[in-house]
C-alpha cells in the first residue's frame, strides 16, 4: 500500500509555513502590519497541521494521551521549523546585510532593496538545514522523553 502524501510537508501547502520568512525579508520595505499578517498565515498553517495530524491519530483510535502527544510534537516541530527559527534567520540576514551595505557606502537605493533580495534568496537554502536540525533537536530532547502509551 502506498504511503499517503503529507499535505502539510510534501505539497505546495508547505509554503504557507514560510509566509513569515517573506514578511521578514520585506520588513524594511512594507508596513509592519503586513509583516504581522505574514506571521498570522504561518501560524495558521502550523495550527492546521497540528489539528490535521492529531485528528487523524484520534480517528485511528489512539488514546487521548497519544493524540495530545501527536499534537504537541507537530506543534513544537512546526513552530520551530516554520516560524521561529526561519523568521529569526531571515530577520538577521536582512538586518546585517543592510548594515554591511550602508557601511560599505553602497548607493542608497541598492542599500535599501538588496537586503530584501538577500533575505528572499536565502529562503530555499536555509529551510532544509533548519528542518533537519529541528528533527535532530526533537529526536534528542522532546521525543526522547515523551513516550506514547499503548
PDB file of C-alpha atoms in Angstrom:
ATOM      1  CA  UNK A   1       0.000   0.000   0.000  1.00  0.00           C
ATOM      2  CA  UNK A   2       1.320   3.416  -0.979  1.00  0.00           C
ATOM      3  CA  UNK A   3       2.043   5.855   1.841  1.00  0.00           C
ATOM      4  CA  UNK A   4      -0.290   8.853   1.918  1.00  0.00           C
ATOM      5  CA  UNK A   5       1.432  12.105   0.964  1.00  0.00           C
ATOM      6  CA  UNK A   6       1.729  14.534   3.893  1.00  0.00           C
ATOM      7  CA  UNK A   7      -0.307  17.559   2.761  1.00  0.00           C
ATOM      8  CA  UNK A   8       1.500  19.900   5.158  1.00  0.00           C
ATOM      9  CA  UNK A   9       5.074  18.794   4.495  1.00  0.00           C
ATOM     10  CA  UNK A  10       5.158  17.297   0.995  1.00  0.00           C
ATOM     11  CA  UNK A  11       2.961  19.575  -1.120  1.00  0.00           C
ATOM     12  CA  UNK A  12       2.708  23.257  -2.055  1.00  0.00           C
ATOM     13  CA  UNK A  13       0.823  23.828   1.222  1.00  0.00           C
ATOM     14  CA  UNK A  14       4.225  23.703   2.994  1.00  0.00           C
ATOM     15  CA  UNK A  15       4.985  27.135   1.502  1.00  0.00           C
ATOM     16  CA  UNK A  16       2.265  28.694   3.691  1.00  0.00           C
ATOM     17  CA  UNK A  17       4.533  27.933   6.617  1.00  0.00           C
ATOM     18  CA  UNK A  18       7.208  30.116   5.032  1.00  0.00           C
ATOM     19  CA  UNK A  19       4.963  33.144   4.656  1.00  0.00           C
ATOM     20  CA  UNK A  20       6.579  34.851   7.641  1.00  0.00           C
ATOM     21  CA  UNK A  21      10.027  34.492   6.042  1.00  0.00           C
ATOM     22  CA  UNK A  22       8.762  36.508   3.092  1.00  0.00           C
ATOM     23  CA  UNK A  23       7.328  39.022   5.552  1.00  0.00           C
ATOM     24  CA  UNK A  24      10.686  39.241   7.322  1.00  0.00           C
ATOM     25  CA  UNK A  25      12.508  39.732   4.028  1.00  0.00           C
ATOM     26  CA  UNK A  26      10.230  42.676   3.215  1.00  0.00           C
ATOM     27  CA  UNK A  27      10.220  44.119   6.752  1.00  0.00           C
ATOM     28  CA  UNK A  28      12.354  47.105   5.737  1.00  0.00           C
ATOM     29  CA  UNK A  29      10.064  47.964   2.826  1.00  0.00           C
ATOM     30  CA  UNK A  30       6.472  47.352   3.945  1.00  0.00           C
ATOM     31  CA  UNK A  31       4.250  48.434   6.842  1.00  0.00           C
ATOM     32  CA  UNK A  32       4.713  46.331   9.987  1.00  0.00           C
ATOM     33  CA  UNK A  33       1.073  45.185   9.748  1.00  0.00           C
ATOM     34  CA  UNK A  34       1.958  43.207   6.616  1.00  0.00           C
ATOM     35  CA  UNK A  35       4.826  41.507   8.417  1.00  0.00           C
ATOM     36  CA  UNK A  36       2.459  40.668  11.283  1.00  0.00           C
ATOM     37  CA  UNK A  37      -0.070  39.312   8.772  1.00  0.00           C
ATOM     38  CA  UNK A  38       2.611  37.012   7.337  1.00  0.00           C
ATOM     39  CA  UNK A  39       3.081  35.564  10.834  1.00  0.00           C
ATOM     40  CA  UNK A  40      -0.678  35.046  11.151  1.00  0.00           C
ATOM     41  CA  UNK A  41      -0.685  32.983   7.929  1.00  0.00           C
ATOM     42  CA  UNK A  42       2.316  30.912   9.061  1.00  0.00           C
ATOM     43  CA  UNK A  43       0.831  30.322  12.496  1.00  0.00           C
ATOM     44  CA  UNK A  44      -2.473  29.310  10.888  1.00  0.00           C
ATOM     45  CA  UNK A  45      -0.543  26.765   8.826  1.00  0.00           C
ATOM     46  CA  UNK A  46       1.107  25.418  11.998  1.00  0.00           C
ATOM     47  CA  UNK A  47      -2.269  25.078  13.732  1.00  0.00           C
ATOM     48  CA  UNK A  48      -3.872  23.424  10.688  1.00  0.00           C
ATOM     49  CA  UNK A  49      -1.122  20.787  10.515  1.00  0.00           C
ATOM     50  CA  UNK A  50      -1.380  20.202  14.265  1.00  0.00           C
ATOM     51  CA  UNK A  51      -5.154  19.745  14.109  1.00  0.00           C
ATOM     52  CA  UNK A  52      -4.978  17.560  10.994  1.00  0.00           C
ATOM     53  CA  UNK A  53      -2.387  15.131  12.359  1.00  0.00           C
ATOM     54  CA  UNK A  54      -3.896  14.885  15.831  1.00  0.00           C
ATOM     55  CA  UNK A  55      -7.391  14.347  14.380  1.00  0.00           C
ATOM     56  CA  UNK A  56      -6.079  11.555  12.127  1.00  0.00           C
ATOM     57  CA  UNK A  57      -4.474   9.990  15.203  1.00  0.00           C
ATOM     58  CA  UNK A  58      -7.789  10.275  17.055  1.00  0.00           C
ATOM     59  CA  UNK A  59      -9.729   8.707  14.146  1.00  0.00           C
ATOM     60  CA  UNK A  60      -7.347   5.732  14.224  1.00  0.00           C
ATOM     61  CA  UNK A  61      -8.467   5.092  17.797  1.00  0.00           C
ATOM     62  CA  UNK A  62      -5.404   6.423  19.610  1.00  0.00           C
ATOM     63  CA  UNK A  63      -5.776   7.275  23.263  1.00  0.00           C
ATOM     64  CA  UNK A  64      -6.302  10.927  24.158  1.00  0.00           C
ATOM     65  CA  UNK A  65      -2.816  10.905  25.682  1.00  0.00           C
ATOM     66  CA  UNK A  66      -1.315   9.824  22.357  1.00  0.00           C
ATOM     67  CA  UNK A  67      -3.427  12.358  20.468  1.00  0.00           C
ATOM     68  CA  UNK A  68      -2.052  15.036  22.799  1.00  0.00           C
ATOM     69  CA  UNK A  69       1.491  13.800  22.241  1.00  0.00           C
ATOM     70  CA  UNK A  70       0.973  13.917  18.472  1.00  0.00           C
ATOM     71  CA  UNK A  71      -0.491  17.417  18.679  1.00  0.00           C
ATOM     72  CA  UNK A  72       2.318  18.755  20.845  1.00  0.00           C
ATOM     73  CA  UNK A  73       5.013  17.093  18.718  1.00  0.00           C
ATOM     74  CA  UNK A  74       3.632  18.552  15.476  1.00  0.00           C
ATOM     75  CA  UNK A  75       3.057  21.982  17.012  1.00  0.00           C
ATOM     76  CA  UNK A  76       6.543  22.222  18.522  1.00  0.00           C
ATOM     77  CA  UNK A  77       8.206  20.980  15.323  1.00  0.00           C
ATOM     78  CA  UNK A  78       6.234  23.318  13.076  1.00  0.00           C
ATOM     79  CA  UNK A  79       6.531  26.405  15.271  1.00  0.00           C
ATOM     80  CA  UNK A  80      10.313  25.944  15.402  1.00  0.00           C
ATOM     81  CA  UNK A  81      10.904  24.824  11.787  1.00  0.00           C
ATOM     82  CA  UNK A  82       8.363  27.064  10.065  1.00  0.00           C
ATOM     83  CA  UNK A  83       8.048  30.199  12.177  1.00  0.00           C
ATOM     84  CA  UNK A  84      10.603  30.906  14.912  1.00  0.00           C
ATOM     85  CA  UNK A  85      13.971  29.777  13.526  1.00  0.00           C
ATOM     86  CA  UNK A  86      13.474  30.762   9.856  1.00  0.00           C
ATOM     87  CA  UNK A  87      11.847  34.079  10.793  1.00  0.00           C
ATOM     88  CA  UNK A  88      14.740  34.953  13.095  1.00  0.00           C
ATOM     89  CA  UNK A  89      17.291  33.824  10.496  1.00  0.00           C
ATOM     90  CA  UNK A  90      15.804  35.925   7.681  1.00  0.00           C
ATOM     91  CA  UNK A  91      15.438  38.890  10.020  1.00  0.00           C
ATOM     92  CA  UNK A  92      19.142  38.692  10.864  1.00  0.00           C
ATOM     93  CA  UNK A  93      20.190  38.184   7.221  1.00  0.00           C
ATOM     94  CA  UNK A  94      18.326  41.294   6.108  1.00  0.00           C
ATOM     95  CA  UNK A  95      19.429  43.326   9.128  1.00  0.00           C
ATOM     96  CA  UNK A  96      23.131  42.524   8.884  1.00  0.00           C
ATOM     97  CA  UNK A  97      23.281  42.732   5.095  1.00  0.00           C
ATOM     98  CA  UNK A  98      21.659  46.176   5.350  1.00  0.00           C
ATOM     99  CA  UNK A  99      24.248  47.271   7.903  1.00  0.00           C
ATOM    100  CA  UNK A 100      27.111  45.951   5.797  1.00  0.00           C
ATOM    101  CA  UNK A 101      25.818  47.664   2.672  1.00  0.00           C
ATOM    102  CA  UNK A 102      25.478  51.003   4.480  1.00  0.00           C
ATOM    103  CA  UNK A 103      28.969  50.659   5.963  1.00  0.00           C
ATOM    104  CA  UNK A 104      30.334  49.812   2.515  1.00  0.00           C
ATOM    105  CA  UNK A 105      28.862  53.095   1.281  1.00  0.00           C
ATOM    106  CA  UNK A 106      26.747  51.362  -1.370  1.00  0.00           C
ATOM    107  CA  UNK A 107      24.287  53.518  -3.310  1.00  0.00           C
ATOM    108  CA  UNK A 108      21.231  54.281  -1.122  1.00  0.00           C
ATOM    109  CA  UNK A 109      18.731  52.568  -3.450  1.00  0.00           C
ATOM    110  CA  UNK A 110      20.801  49.384  -3.509  1.00  0.00           C
ATOM    111  CA  UNK A 111      21.303  49.504   0.254  1.00  0.00           C
ATOM    112  CA  UNK A 112      17.538  49.787   0.649  1.00  0.00           C
ATOM    113  CA  UNK A 113      16.484  46.908  -1.636  1.00  0.00           C
ATOM    114  CA  UNK A 114      19.383  44.434  -1.630  1.00  0.00           C
ATOM    115  CA  UNK A 115      18.800  43.208   1.940  1.00  0.00           C
ATOM    116  CA  UNK A 116      15.273  42.163   0.935  1.00  0.00           C
ATOM    117  CA  UNK A 117      16.667  40.339  -2.096  1.00  0.00           C
ATOM    118  CA  UNK A 118      19.275  38.605   0.085  1.00  0.00           C
ATOM    119  CA  UNK A 119      16.552  37.554   2.518  1.00  0.00           C
ATOM    120  CA  UNK A 120      14.305  36.164  -0.211  1.00  0.00           C
ATOM    121  CA  UNK A 121      17.157  34.399  -1.982  1.00  0.00           C
ATOM    122  CA  UNK A 122      18.304  32.751   1.237  1.00  0.00           C
ATOM    123  CA  UNK A 123      14.951  31.055   1.942  1.00  0.00           C
ATOM    124  CA  UNK A 124      15.489  27.927  -0.211  1.00  0.00           C
ATOM    125  CA  UNK A 125      18.955  27.478   1.288  1.00  0.00           C
ATOM    126  CA  UNK A 126      18.042  27.803   4.963  1.00  0.00           C
ATOM    127  CA  UNK A 127      14.906  25.634   5.034  1.00  0.00           C
ATOM    128  CA  UNK A 128      16.394  22.108   4.588  1.00  0.00           C
ATOM    129  CA  UNK A 129      19.096  22.553   7.259  1.00  0.00           C
ATOM    130  CA  UNK A 130      16.560  24.080   9.646  1.00  0.00           C
ATOM    131  CA  UNK A 131      14.105  21.211   9.103  1.00  0.00           C
ATOM    132  CA  UNK A 132      16.850  18.621   9.687  1.00  0.00           C
ATOM    133  CA  UNK A 133      18.142  20.487  12.739  1.00  0.00           C
ATOM    134  CA  UNK A 134      14.674  20.634  14.268  1.00  0.00           C
ATOM    135  CA  UNK A 135      14.229  16.893  13.590  1.00  0.00           C
ATOM    136  CA  UNK A 136      17.533  16.250  15.362  1.00  0.00           C
ATOM    137  CA  UNK A 137      16.615  18.546  18.246  1.00  0.00           C
ATOM    138  CA  UNK A 138      13.183  16.937  18.675  1.00  0.00           C
ATOM    139  CA  UNK A 139      14.578  13.390  18.397  1.00  0.00           C
ATOM    140  CA  UNK A 140      17.172  14.095  21.088  1.00  0.00           C
ATOM    141  CA  UNK A 141      15.018  16.070  23.501  1.00  0.00           C
ATOM    142  CA  UNK A 142      11.232  16.025  23.438  1.00  0.00           C
ATOM    143  CA  UNK A 143      10.730  12.732  21.573  1.00  0.00           C
ATOM    144  CA  UNK A 144      13.332  11.023  23.710  1.00  0.00           C
ATOM    145  CA  UNK A 145      11.482  11.756  26.940  1.00  0.00           C
ATOM    146  CA  UNK A 146       7.834  11.749  25.871  1.00  0.00           C
ATOM    147  CA  UNK A 147       6.593   8.263  25.186  1.00  0.00           C
ATOM    148  CA  UNK A 148       3.350   7.086  23.745  1.00  0.00           C
ATOM    149  CA  UNK A 149       1.071   4.833  25.709  1.00  0.00           C
ATOM    150  CA  UNK A 150      -0.132   1.632  24.100  1.00  0.00           C
TER     151      UNK A 150
END
